[in-house]
Coordinates of C-alpha atoms and ligand atoms in Angstrom, one line a residue:
M1 CA 282.2 32.2 213.4
D2 CA 282.9 29.5 210.7
T3 CA 280.5 27.4 209.6
K4 CA 281.2 24.2 211.7
D5 CA 280.0 27.1 214.8
I6 CA 277.4 27.8 213.2
E7 CA 277.0 23.6 212.7
R8 CA 277.2 23.6 217.1
L9 CA 274.3 25.9 216.8
V10 CA 271.8 23.7 214.7
R11 CA 269.3 21.7 216.5
P12 CA 270.5 17.7 216.1
N13 CA 267.9 16.1 214.9
I14 CA 267.6 18.8 211.5
L15 CA 271.3 18.0 211.2
A16 CA 270.8 14.3 211.1
M17 CA 267.7 14.5 209.1
A18 CA 267.1 13.8 204.8
P19 CA 265.5 16.2 203.5
Y20 CA 262.4 15.4 201.4
S21 CA 263.7 15.1 198.3
T22 CA 261.7 14.8 194.6
A23 CA 262.0 12.6 191.4
R24 CA 262.6 15.5 189.6
D25 CA 265.5 16.7 191.7
E26 CA 267.4 14.0 191.3
C27 CA 267.4 13.3 187.2
E28 CA 270.2 14.6 184.8
G29 CA 269.0 15.1 181.6
N30 CA 265.7 16.9 179.7
P31 CA 262.7 14.7 180.5
E32 CA 260.3 14.8 178.2
I33 CA 257.5 12.6 180.1
F34 CA 256.3 13.2 183.4
L35 CA 255.2 9.4 185.1
D36 CA 257.1 11.0 188.8
A37 CA 255.1 12.4 191.0
N38 CA 251.3 11.3 190.6
E39 CA 250.0 14.9 188.7
S40 CA 247.1 14.5 186.2
P41 CA 248.9 14.3 183.0
Y42 CA 246.3 16.9 181.5
D43 CA 247.5 20.6 181.3
N44 CA 245.1 23.4 183.2
G45 CA 248.0 25.4 183.1
F46 CA 248.3 24.2 187.7
N47 CA 248.4 20.3 187.2
R48 CA 252.6 20.0 187.4
Y49 CA 253.4 20.6 191.5
P50 CA 256.1 24.7 191.5
D51 CA 259.7 24.6 191.7
P52 CA 260.3 24.0 195.0
H53 CA 263.3 25.8 195.0
Q54 CA 262.3 28.3 192.9
K55 CA 265.4 28.6 191.3
K56 CA 263.7 31.0 188.3
L57 CA 262.5 33.7 190.3
K58 CA 265.5 33.4 192.9
M59 CA 268.1 34.2 189.9
K60 CA 265.3 37.3 189.3
V61 CA 265.5 38.1 193.4
A62 CA 269.9 37.7 192.9
A63 CA 270.0 40.3 189.8
I64 CA 267.5 42.7 191.9
K65 CA 269.7 42.5 195.3
G66 CA 273.1 42.0 194.0
I67 CA 273.9 38.6 195.1
G68 CA 274.5 34.8 194.7
A69 CA 271.0 32.7 194.4
E70 CA 272.7 30.7 196.7
H71 CA 272.4 33.2 199.8
I72 CA 268.7 33.5 198.7
F73 CA 265.7 31.6 201.2
I74 CA 262.1 32.6 199.7
G75 CA 259.2 31.9 202.5
N76 CA 255.6 31.7 202.6
G77 CA 256.1 36.1 203.7
S78 CA 259.0 36.6 206.1
D79 CA 257.0 34.2 208.7
E80 CA 257.9 31.5 207.4
A81 CA 261.0 32.2 207.7
I82 CA 261.2 33.5 211.2
D83 CA 259.3 30.3 212.6
L84 CA 261.8 28.5 209.8
A85 CA 265.3 30.2 212.2
Y86 CA 263.7 28.2 215.4
R87 CA 262.8 25.3 214.0
V88 CA 267.0 25.0 212.6
F89 CA 268.0 26.6 215.8
C90 CA 265.7 25.9 219.3
R91 CA 265.3 23.3 220.9
P92 CA 262.6 23.2 222.4
G93 CA 261.9 24.1 226.3
I94 CA 266.3 24.4 226.2
D95 CA 267.1 27.1 224.5
N96 CA 266.3 30.8 224.1
A97 CA 265.6 33.7 221.9
I98 CA 266.0 37.3 222.8
S99 CA 264.6 40.8 220.9
I100 CA 264.3 44.3 221.4
S101 CA 260.4 46.0 222.4
P102 CA 258.6 47.6 221.7
T103 CA 258.6 45.4 218.2
Y104 CA 257.1 42.6 215.8
G105 CA 254.8 40.6 217.3
M106 CA 255.6 37.7 215.5
Y107 CA 259.4 37.0 216.9
G108 CA 257.7 36.5 220.6
V109 CA 254.5 33.9 218.5
A110 CA 257.1 32.1 216.4
A111 CA 258.8 31.1 220.2
A112 CA 255.7 30.2 221.9
T113 CA 254.4 27.9 219.2
N114 CA 258.0 26.3 219.2
D115 CA 258.8 26.2 222.6
V116 CA 261.3 28.7 222.8
E117 CA 261.5 30.9 225.8
F118 CA 261.4 34.6 224.6
R119 CA 263.5 37.5 226.2
E120 CA 262.6 40.9 225.4
V121 CA 265.0 43.6 226.0
P122 CA 263.1 46.7 226.7
L123 CA 264.4 50.3 224.0
R124 CA 265.3 53.2 225.6
K125 CA 263.1 55.6 226.5
D126 CA 263.8 57.7 222.6
F127 CA 263.2 53.9 221.7
S128 CA 266.9 53.4 220.6
L129 CA 269.3 50.1 221.5
D130 CA 270.4 49.6 224.6
E131 CA 273.7 47.1 223.4
E132 CA 275.0 45.9 226.3
A133 CA 271.1 44.7 228.2
L134 CA 270.3 42.9 224.8
L135 CA 273.9 41.1 224.7
A136 CA 273.8 40.4 229.2
A137 CA 270.5 39.2 228.6
A138 CA 272.2 36.0 226.6
D139 CA 273.3 32.6 228.5
E140 CA 274.9 29.1 226.9
N141 CA 271.1 28.8 225.0
S142 CA 270.5 31.9 223.8
R143 CA 270.4 30.9 219.9
L144 CA 268.5 33.8 217.7
L145 CA 268.3 37.3 218.7
F146 CA 266.4 39.6 216.2
I147 CA 266.9 43.2 215.3
C148 CA 263.7 44.7 213.2
C149 CA 265.9 47.0 211.7
P150 CA 264.0 50.1 211.0
N151 CA 261.7 48.9 214.1
N152 CA 257.9 48.4 213.7
P153 CA 256.2 49.7 215.2
T154 CA 258.7 52.7 216.2
G155 CA 259.9 53.7 213.3
N156 CA 263.7 54.2 214.0
S157 CA 266.7 52.4 212.5
F158 CA 269.6 51.7 214.6
P159 CA 272.8 52.8 213.8
K160 CA 274.9 50.2 211.7
E161 CA 277.8 50.2 213.9
Q162 CA 276.2 49.2 217.2
L163 CA 274.4 46.3 215.0
L164 CA 277.4 45.1 213.2
R165 CA 279.1 44.5 216.9
I166 CA 276.2 42.8 217.8
I167 CA 276.3 40.4 215.6
S168 CA 279.9 40.0 216.3
A169 CA 279.6 40.0 219.8
F170 CA 276.5 37.6 219.3
K171 CA 277.4 33.0 220.2
G172 CA 274.3 32.5 218.1
I173 CA 272.4 33.8 214.8
V174 CA 271.3 37.4 214.6
V175 CA 268.6 37.4 212.6
I176 CA 268.0 41.7 211.4
D177 CA 264.3 42.2 210.4
E178 CA 264.3 44.8 207.4
A179 CA 261.3 44.7 205.8
Y180 CA 260.9 48.2 206.0
I181 CA 264.7 48.5 204.4
D182 CA 263.4 50.8 201.5
F183 CA 262.0 53.4 203.0
S184 CA 265.0 53.8 205.2
S185 CA 267.8 56.5 204.3
G186 CA 270.0 53.9 205.7
A187 CA 271.2 51.0 204.4
S188 CA 270.8 47.0 204.5
L189 CA 273.8 44.9 206.1
L190 CA 273.2 42.7 202.8
A191 CA 276.9 43.4 202.3
E192 CA 277.2 41.8 205.4
L193 CA 276.8 38.7 204.9
D194 CA 279.5 37.0 203.8
S195 CA 281.6 39.0 206.4
H196 CA 279.3 37.2 209.2
R197 CA 278.0 34.1 209.0
N198 CA 275.4 33.9 211.7
L199 CA 273.5 36.7 210.6
I200 CA 269.8 36.5 208.5
I201 CA 269.1 39.6 207.2
L202 CA 264.7 39.0 206.7
Q203 CA 263.2 41.4 203.8
T204 CA 259.3 41.4 202.5
F205 CA 257.5 41.9 199.0
S206 CA 254.5 43.0 201.4
K207 CA 255.4 46.8 201.8
A208 CA 257.8 48.4 199.0
W209 CA 256.2 46.1 197.1
G210 CA 253.4 46.2 196.7
M211 CA 252.7 42.3 197.0
A212 CA 251.5 42.2 200.6
G213 CA 248.4 39.5 199.0
L214 CA 251.8 37.0 197.4
R215 CA 253.0 36.0 200.8
V216 CA 256.3 36.2 199.5
G217 CA 259.6 36.7 202.3
L218 CA 262.8 36.8 201.7
A219 CA 265.9 35.7 204.1
F220 CA 269.6 36.3 203.4
A221 CA 271.8 34.6 204.5
S222 CA 275.2 32.2 204.6
P223 CA 274.6 29.1 201.6
Y224 CA 274.6 26.6 205.2
I225 CA 272.0 28.5 206.2
T226 CA 270.0 28.4 203.4
G227 CA 270.3 25.2 202.2
L228 CA 269.2 24.6 206.0
F229 CA 265.6 26.5 205.8
S230 CA 265.1 24.4 202.8
N231 CA 265.6 20.9 203.9
V232 CA 262.8 22.1 206.8
K233 CA 260.4 24.1 204.7
Y234 CA 257.4 22.4 203.4
P235 CA 259.1 20.6 199.5
Y236 CA 255.9 23.9 197.8
N237 CA 255.9 26.5 199.3
I238 CA 255.7 28.9 197.3
N239 CA 253.1 27.7 194.5
G240 CA 253.9 28.2 190.5
L241 CA 250.6 31.2 190.2
T242 CA 252.4 33.6 193.1
Q243 CA 256.2 32.0 191.7
E244 CA 254.5 33.3 187.8
I245 CA 252.9 36.2 189.2
V246 CA 255.8 38.1 191.2
M247 CA 258.2 36.8 188.4
K248 CA 256.2 39.1 186.1
K249 CA 255.7 41.8 188.7
L250 CA 259.8 42.6 189.3
E251 CA 260.1 42.8 185.9
T252 CA 257.3 45.6 185.0
S253 CA 257.2 47.5 188.3
V254 CA 260.4 48.7 191.3
P255 CA 259.2 50.2 195.3
D256 CA 257.2 52.8 194.8
T257 CA 259.0 54.1 197.7
V258 CA 259.2 58.4 197.0
N259 CA 255.9 58.9 197.0
I260 CA 255.8 57.2 200.1
V261 CA 258.3 58.6 202.6
R262 CA 257.2 61.9 201.1
E263 CA 253.7 61.4 201.2
R264 CA 255.0 60.4 205.6
E265 CA 256.4 63.8 206.1
R266 CA 253.8 65.7 205.0
A267 CA 251.6 63.7 207.0
A268 CA 254.4 64.0 210.2
K269 CA 253.9 67.3 209.7
A270 CA 250.6 68.2 209.3
L271 CA 249.9 65.6 212.5
S272 CA 253.0 67.3 214.8
E273 CA 250.6 70.3 214.5
Y274 CA 247.2 68.9 216.1
R275 CA 247.2 70.0 219.4
G276 CA 245.7 66.1 220.5
I277 CA 249.2 65.0 218.8
M278 CA 251.9 65.2 221.6
E279 CA 254.5 64.0 220.0
V280 CA 255.4 62.0 216.1
C281 CA 258.2 59.5 216.3
P282 CA 260.6 60.0 213.7
S283 CA 260.5 57.5 210.5
D284 CA 262.9 56.1 208.6
A285 CA 259.8 53.4 207.4
N286 CA 255.8 53.2 205.8
F287 CA 254.0 54.4 209.2
I288 CA 254.2 57.0 211.8
L289 CA 253.4 56.1 215.5
V290 CA 252.1 59.1 217.4
K291 CA 251.3 59.8 221.1
C292 CA 248.1 61.4 221.3
V293 CA 246.0 62.6 224.3
D294 CA 243.4 60.3 224.3
P295 CA 244.9 57.2 222.4
K296 CA 241.2 55.1 222.0
G297 CA 239.0 57.8 221.6
L298 CA 240.8 59.2 218.1
Y299 CA 241.0 55.4 217.3
K300 CA 237.1 54.8 217.2
T301 CA 236.9 58.8 216.3
L302 CA 239.2 57.1 213.2
I303 CA 236.8 53.7 212.8
R304 CA 233.6 56.0 212.9
N305 CA 234.7 57.4 209.6
G306 CA 236.1 54.3 208.2
I307 CA 239.8 54.8 208.8
I308 CA 241.4 51.6 210.8
V309 CA 244.7 52.6 212.0
R310 CA 246.9 50.0 214.5
D311 CA 246.4 50.8 218.0
R312 CA 249.4 49.9 219.5
S313 CA 248.6 52.1 223.4
G314 CA 248.4 48.9 225.6
V315 CA 252.2 47.5 224.3
R316 CA 254.7 48.3 227.0
G317 CA 256.8 51.3 225.2
C318 CA 254.4 53.0 223.1
E319 CA 251.6 54.0 225.5
G320 CA 249.3 56.4 223.7
C321 CA 250.1 54.9 220.2
L322 CA 248.5 54.8 217.7
R323 CA 250.3 53.4 214.6
I324 CA 249.3 55.1 211.2
S325 CA 250.4 53.5 207.8
I326 CA 251.1 55.7 205.2
G327 CA 247.9 56.0 202.6
T328 CA 247.3 57.2 199.0
R329 CA 247.9 61.2 199.6
K330 CA 243.5 61.0 199.1
E331 CA 243.7 58.8 202.3
N332 CA 246.2 61.0 204.3
D333 CA 244.2 63.9 203.2
R334 CA 241.2 61.7 205.1
M335 CA 243.4 60.9 207.9
L336 CA 245.0 63.9 208.4
Y337 CA 241.2 65.9 208.3
T338 CA 239.8 63.5 210.7
V339 CA 242.5 63.3 212.8
G340 CA 242.4 67.2 212.4
K341 CA 238.7 67.4 213.0
W342 CA 239.2 65.2 216.5
S343 CA 241.6 67.9 218.2
S344 CA 239.7 70.6 218.0
G345 CA 237.8 69.2 219.8
L346 CA 235.0 69.4 217.1
S347 CA 232.1 66.4 216.8
P348 CA 230.0 65.7 213.9
A349 CA 227.4 65.1 215.7
G350 CA 224.5 67.2 217.1
T351 CA 221.8 69.8 216.3
S352 CA 221.5 73.1 215.3
E353 CA 225.2 74.9 216.1
E354 CA 227.8 76.8 215.2
R355 CA 231.2 76.4 215.6
T356 CA 234.5 78.3 214.5
V357 CA 238.0 77.2 215.4
S358 CA 239.9 79.6 214.6
E359 CA 244.2 78.7 214.7
T360 CA 246.4 80.8 214.0
A361 CA 249.9 79.6 214.2
V362 CA 252.5 82.6 215.5
S363 CA 255.8 82.2 216.4
P364 CA 256.3 82.7 220.2
D365 CA 259.3 84.9 219.9
E366 CA 257.7 87.1 217.1
T367 CA 254.4 87.4 218.6
G368 CA 252.1 89.7 215.8
T369 CA 254.3 92.0 214.4
D370 CA 256.0 89.0 211.6
R371 CA 252.3 88.5 209.5
T372 CA 253.8 85.9 207.3
A373 CA 254.2 83.8 210.4
E374 CA 250.9 83.3 210.7
R375 CA 249.5 80.8 209.5
R376 CA 245.0 81.9 208.4
R377 CA 243.5 79.2 208.6
A378 CA 240.0 77.7 210.3
T379 CA 238.0 75.4 211.7
V380 CA 233.6 75.7 211.6
F381 CA 231.7 73.4 211.8
R382 CA 227.6 73.7 211.4
A383 CA 225.2 71.1 211.9
T384 CA 220.6 71.8 211.7
S385 CA 218.6 69.2 211.4
E386 CA 218.8 68.8 208.0
T387 CA 223.4 69.2 207.4
G388 CA 225.8 68.0 209.4
I389 CA 228.6 71.0 207.8
T390 CA 232.5 70.8 208.6
I391 CA 234.8 73.1 206.2
M392 CA 238.3 73.8 207.1
T393 CA 240.2 76.4 205.0
D394 CA 244.2 76.9 204.7
L395 CA 243.9 80.8 203.2
D396 CA 248.3 79.5 202.4
G397 CA 247.7 75.9 200.9
K398 CA 250.0 74.9 203.4
G399 CA 247.2 72.2 204.6
P400 CA 245.7 69.4 203.8
C401 CA 242.3 69.0 200.9
F402 CA 239.4 66.6 200.4
I403 CA 236.0 67.0 199.3
S404 CA 233.0 65.5 200.2
T405 CA 229.4 66.2 199.4
G406 CA 227.8 63.5 198.3
I407 CA 227.1 65.9 194.5
G408 CA 229.7 64.7 191.8
F409 CA 229.5 67.7 190.2
F410 CA 229.3 69.7 193.1
D411 CA 232.9 68.7 194.7
H412 CA 233.7 68.7 191.0
M413 CA 232.7 72.4 191.5
L414 CA 235.1 73.0 194.6
D415 CA 237.8 71.3 193.5
Q416 CA 238.3 73.9 191.0
I417 CA 237.8 76.3 193.9
V418 CA 241.1 74.6 195.2
H419 CA 243.3 74.1 192.0
H420 CA 242.2 77.5 190.9
S421 CA 243.2 79.4 194.5
G422 CA 245.8 77.7 196.2
I423 CA 243.0 77.6 199.4
S424 CA 244.1 74.1 201.2
M425 CA 239.8 72.8 201.9
L426 CA 239.0 70.1 203.8
V427 CA 235.2 69.8 202.4
D428 CA 233.1 67.4 204.7
A429 CA 229.7 68.1 204.3
K430 CA 226.8 64.7 204.7
G431 CA 223.1 66.1 203.9
D432 CA 219.8 65.7 203.6
L433 CA 220.3 64.7 199.4
C434 CA 217.5 61.8 200.0
V435 CA 215.1 65.1 200.2
D436 CA 216.6 67.7 197.3
E437 CA 220.3 69.0 196.9
H438 CA 219.7 72.7 198.2
H439 CA 220.1 72.6 201.8
T440 CA 223.7 70.6 201.2
I441 CA 224.5 73.3 198.6
E442 CA 223.0 76.2 200.9
D443 CA 224.6 75.9 203.8
T444 CA 228.1 74.2 202.3
A445 CA 228.5 78.0 201.0
I446 CA 227.7 79.4 204.0
V447 CA 230.2 77.7 206.5
L448 CA 232.9 78.2 203.8
G449 CA 231.9 81.7 203.7
K450 CA 232.9 82.0 207.5
A451 CA 235.5 79.9 206.8
V452 CA 237.4 81.8 204.5
S453 CA 236.3 84.8 206.6
E454 CA 237.5 83.5 210.2
A455 CA 240.5 82.8 208.3
L456 CA 241.1 86.2 206.9
G457 CA 241.2 87.9 210.4
S458 CA 240.4 91.4 209.8
K459 CA 240.3 92.4 206.7
A460 CA 241.7 95.7 206.6
G461 CA 243.2 96.8 203.3
I462 CA 241.8 94.2 200.9
A463 CA 239.7 95.9 198.6
R464 CA 238.7 94.9 194.9
Y465 CA 239.9 91.9 192.6
G466 CA 238.5 90.5 190.3
F467 CA 239.2 87.6 186.8
V468 CA 237.7 87.4 183.6
L469 CA 238.4 83.7 182.3
P470 CA 237.7 82.8 179.0
M471 CA 236.1 79.3 178.9
D472 CA 236.3 77.7 175.3
E473 CA 233.0 79.6 173.5
S474 CA 232.4 80.9 177.2
E475 CA 233.2 83.9 179.0
A476 CA 233.4 84.8 183.0
S477 CA 234.0 87.7 185.2
V478 CA 234.4 87.7 189.2
L479 CA 234.6 90.5 190.7
L480 CA 235.5 90.3 194.9
D481 CA 235.3 93.4 197.4
F482 CA 235.9 91.7 200.8
G483 CA 236.5 95.5 201.9
G484 CA 233.5 97.2 201.2
R485 CA 229.6 96.4 202.0
I486 CA 228.1 92.7 201.5
D487 CA 226.4 92.8 198.3
F488 CA 226.3 90.3 195.0
R489 CA 225.1 90.3 191.6
W490 CA 224.7 87.8 189.3
D491 CA 224.7 87.6 185.9
A492 CA 224.5 84.4 184.3
E493 CA 221.5 82.4 183.2
F494 CA 221.6 78.4 182.8
S495 CA 218.8 76.9 180.8
R496 CA 219.4 73.8 182.1
E497 CA 218.0 71.7 184.6
K498 CA 221.0 69.9 185.8
I499 CA 224.7 69.8 184.9
G500 CA 225.7 66.5 186.1
D501 CA 223.6 65.5 189.7
M502 CA 223.2 69.1 190.9
P503 CA 220.6 72.3 189.7
T504 CA 221.5 74.8 188.1
E505 CA 219.7 77.1 189.6
M506 CA 221.4 76.3 192.8
F507 CA 224.8 78.0 191.4
R508 CA 223.7 81.7 191.9
H509 CA 221.8 80.7 195.3
F510 CA 225.6 78.9 196.3
F511 CA 227.6 82.4 195.8
K512 CA 225.0 84.5 196.6
S513 CA 224.9 82.6 200.1
F514 CA 228.3 82.3 200.7
A515 CA 228.9 86.7 199.6
E516 CA 226.3 86.8 202.9
S517 CA 228.6 84.7 205.0
A518 CA 231.6 86.0 204.5
G519 CA 230.2 89.6 204.5
C520 CA 230.9 90.3 200.8
N521 CA 230.2 92.1 197.9
L522 CA 230.5 89.8 195.0
H523 CA 229.7 90.3 191.2
I524 CA 229.9 87.4 188.7
C525 CA 228.8 87.4 184.8
A526 CA 229.5 85.0 182.2
K527 CA 227.7 84.4 178.2
G528 CA 228.6 81.3 176.6
E529 CA 226.7 78.6 175.1
N530 CA 228.3 75.2 176.8
E531 CA 226.5 75.5 180.5
H532 CA 229.0 73.3 181.5
H533 CA 231.9 75.5 180.8
K534 CA 230.5 78.3 182.1
I535 CA 229.4 77.0 185.3
E536 CA 233.1 75.7 185.3
G537 CA 234.6 79.4 184.3
I538 CA 232.5 80.8 186.8
F539 CA 234.1 78.7 190.1
K540 CA 237.1 79.0 188.2
A541 CA 237.1 83.2 188.0
F542 CA 236.0 83.3 191.4
A543 CA 238.7 81.2 192.5
R544 CA 240.8 83.5 190.6
A545 CA 239.8 86.8 192.0
L546 CA 240.4 84.8 195.9
K547 CA 243.3 84.5 195.6
A548 CA 244.5 87.6 194.3
A549 CA 242.1 88.7 196.8
I550 CA 243.9 86.7 199.8
S551 CA 247.3 86.8 199.1
R552 CA 249.8 88.1 200.9
D553 CA 250.3 91.8 200.1
A554 CA 247.0 92.6 200.0
F555 CA 247.9 93.2 203.6
P556 CA 250.7 95.4 204.8
Y557 CA 248.7 98.3 202.3
S558 CA 245.6 100.4 203.2
L559 CA 245.8 100.5 199.4
P560 CA 245.4 97.2 198.2
S561 CA 248.4 96.0 196.1
S562 CA 248.0 95.8 192.4
K563 CA 249.7 93.0 192.4
G564 CA 248.4 89.8 191.3
V565 CA 246.0 91.1 189.7
L566 CA 244.3 91.3 186.1
Ligands
LIG1 C1 255.2 43.6 207.5 C2 256.4 43.3 208.4 C3 257.4 41.6 207.7 C4 256.4 41.0 206.0 O1 256.4 39.8 206.8 P1 255.3 39.2 205.5 O2 255.3 37.6 206.0 O3 256.1 39.2 204.5 O4 254.6 39.6 205.1 C5 258.3 41.3 207.9 N1 258.5 42.1 209.4 C6 257.9 43.5 209.9 C7 258.8 43.8 210.9 C8 257.3 43.3 209.6 O5 256.8 44.8 210.0

């Protein structure tokens, strides 16, 4: 296609119109006094109209994308470019647009507002593109074809060759929406613009660049098409403040995709192991589409826990599916924890009950023979009239970590256990803190002891491990023995009443309750002046002793290995 062919696709009224122009467009030279736009002359930083062509910003984007500025249109979000595509190319009530299904909803919404027929061609069951069906949906009035790649909400990409075949075969304008291209292992089609005049590529600063709140979307196309878009848009579509801030952001930051992609893979793997999740769709984007046994139930559980995801179960082709965006590690952990809890059928409500779910995932062909194939983990839930506590432990450290007891210093100490033992833990404790900290700390210790013990399974072959830890001027030593009788000794004194928000009398009580519940022999002794160091030393030494006690080396022998023991 050449420019003449594209021109034939443009609505006659758009071709005929004279765009709004400003005096500053027409002016040559360097004016110093601006009496052309009826602005206020008093400089308050915002008294002048912004650059309607966003020249500086386009130069910056051009440099980042390696493309000429004349190929760039900047919109108030990608949504503006989507709407403009309809307004420029589709005669209301006459022309039609084609897209895939399921996909991003705005293509259909913009079609409706512009009175343009919208034809949806379903993706195949595996979300691949049915190229023939897509092209067969076109007739002589088909002006636009939208393909989102990576696709929202399915998360997959389509092969580049297939897209190029479609762009070559379609007689109208093809819009490839690359909103998620930064997260994709595939390449952008930007390099194809010169050889395909009917191609518009959408990208955005809303996702990987982290500027959703600023509303800046990008369209890349031939200068002829970007020119048409500029004629039709509101003259000052990107406000001055936004232009300024985006410039700064582009100069000082890069899109963070590495962490998101890493988190995406971690979350996908964790989700795939939950019983309630039937399928985790492979994703090239910053979200994951998961098919679950009871999408509404999971959705409500997540909402109750303060987590909102996108329910796509009502969308044709996405039956049973929720779309989950990738958050920070902590946020993902909380999401995974909540999904895990939902999955194991544990309800946090209820009174005075105790349930345990131990999960040991053994590869089916080697049942019971290869111990290293086992995941040693357990989830224990306990509810009394004073507390509701759920703890999940994964002794092999592959699970998520999340700790919340409502007692800051206690959380900090439990964090020490996670970091120094290598155990993954989810601790969700809700207790009667308005009375005092006693029940919450005691019950957390009981549930933790049980969860560690459940996850360990048979303790045969485990004996005594100890750890001495110097901590500045303090020193803590902990002896731990899972093989012997239950015994507890404590030799550490605290004169302060509280450290942080945790009563010091509860330190001893925590470990005593743990020892009784886990069924172990635990001796703790600490000396020193700084009481904060002293208790931190105890928790760290405890974690180290635990790490040695649960290490895999200990299992195959009837006598304990000395490996990892100090
Ligand atoms: C998020 C998203 C966009 C971006 O929209 P903005 O208006 O730029 O924020 C575009 N297309 C798809 C498919 C999206 O999911």
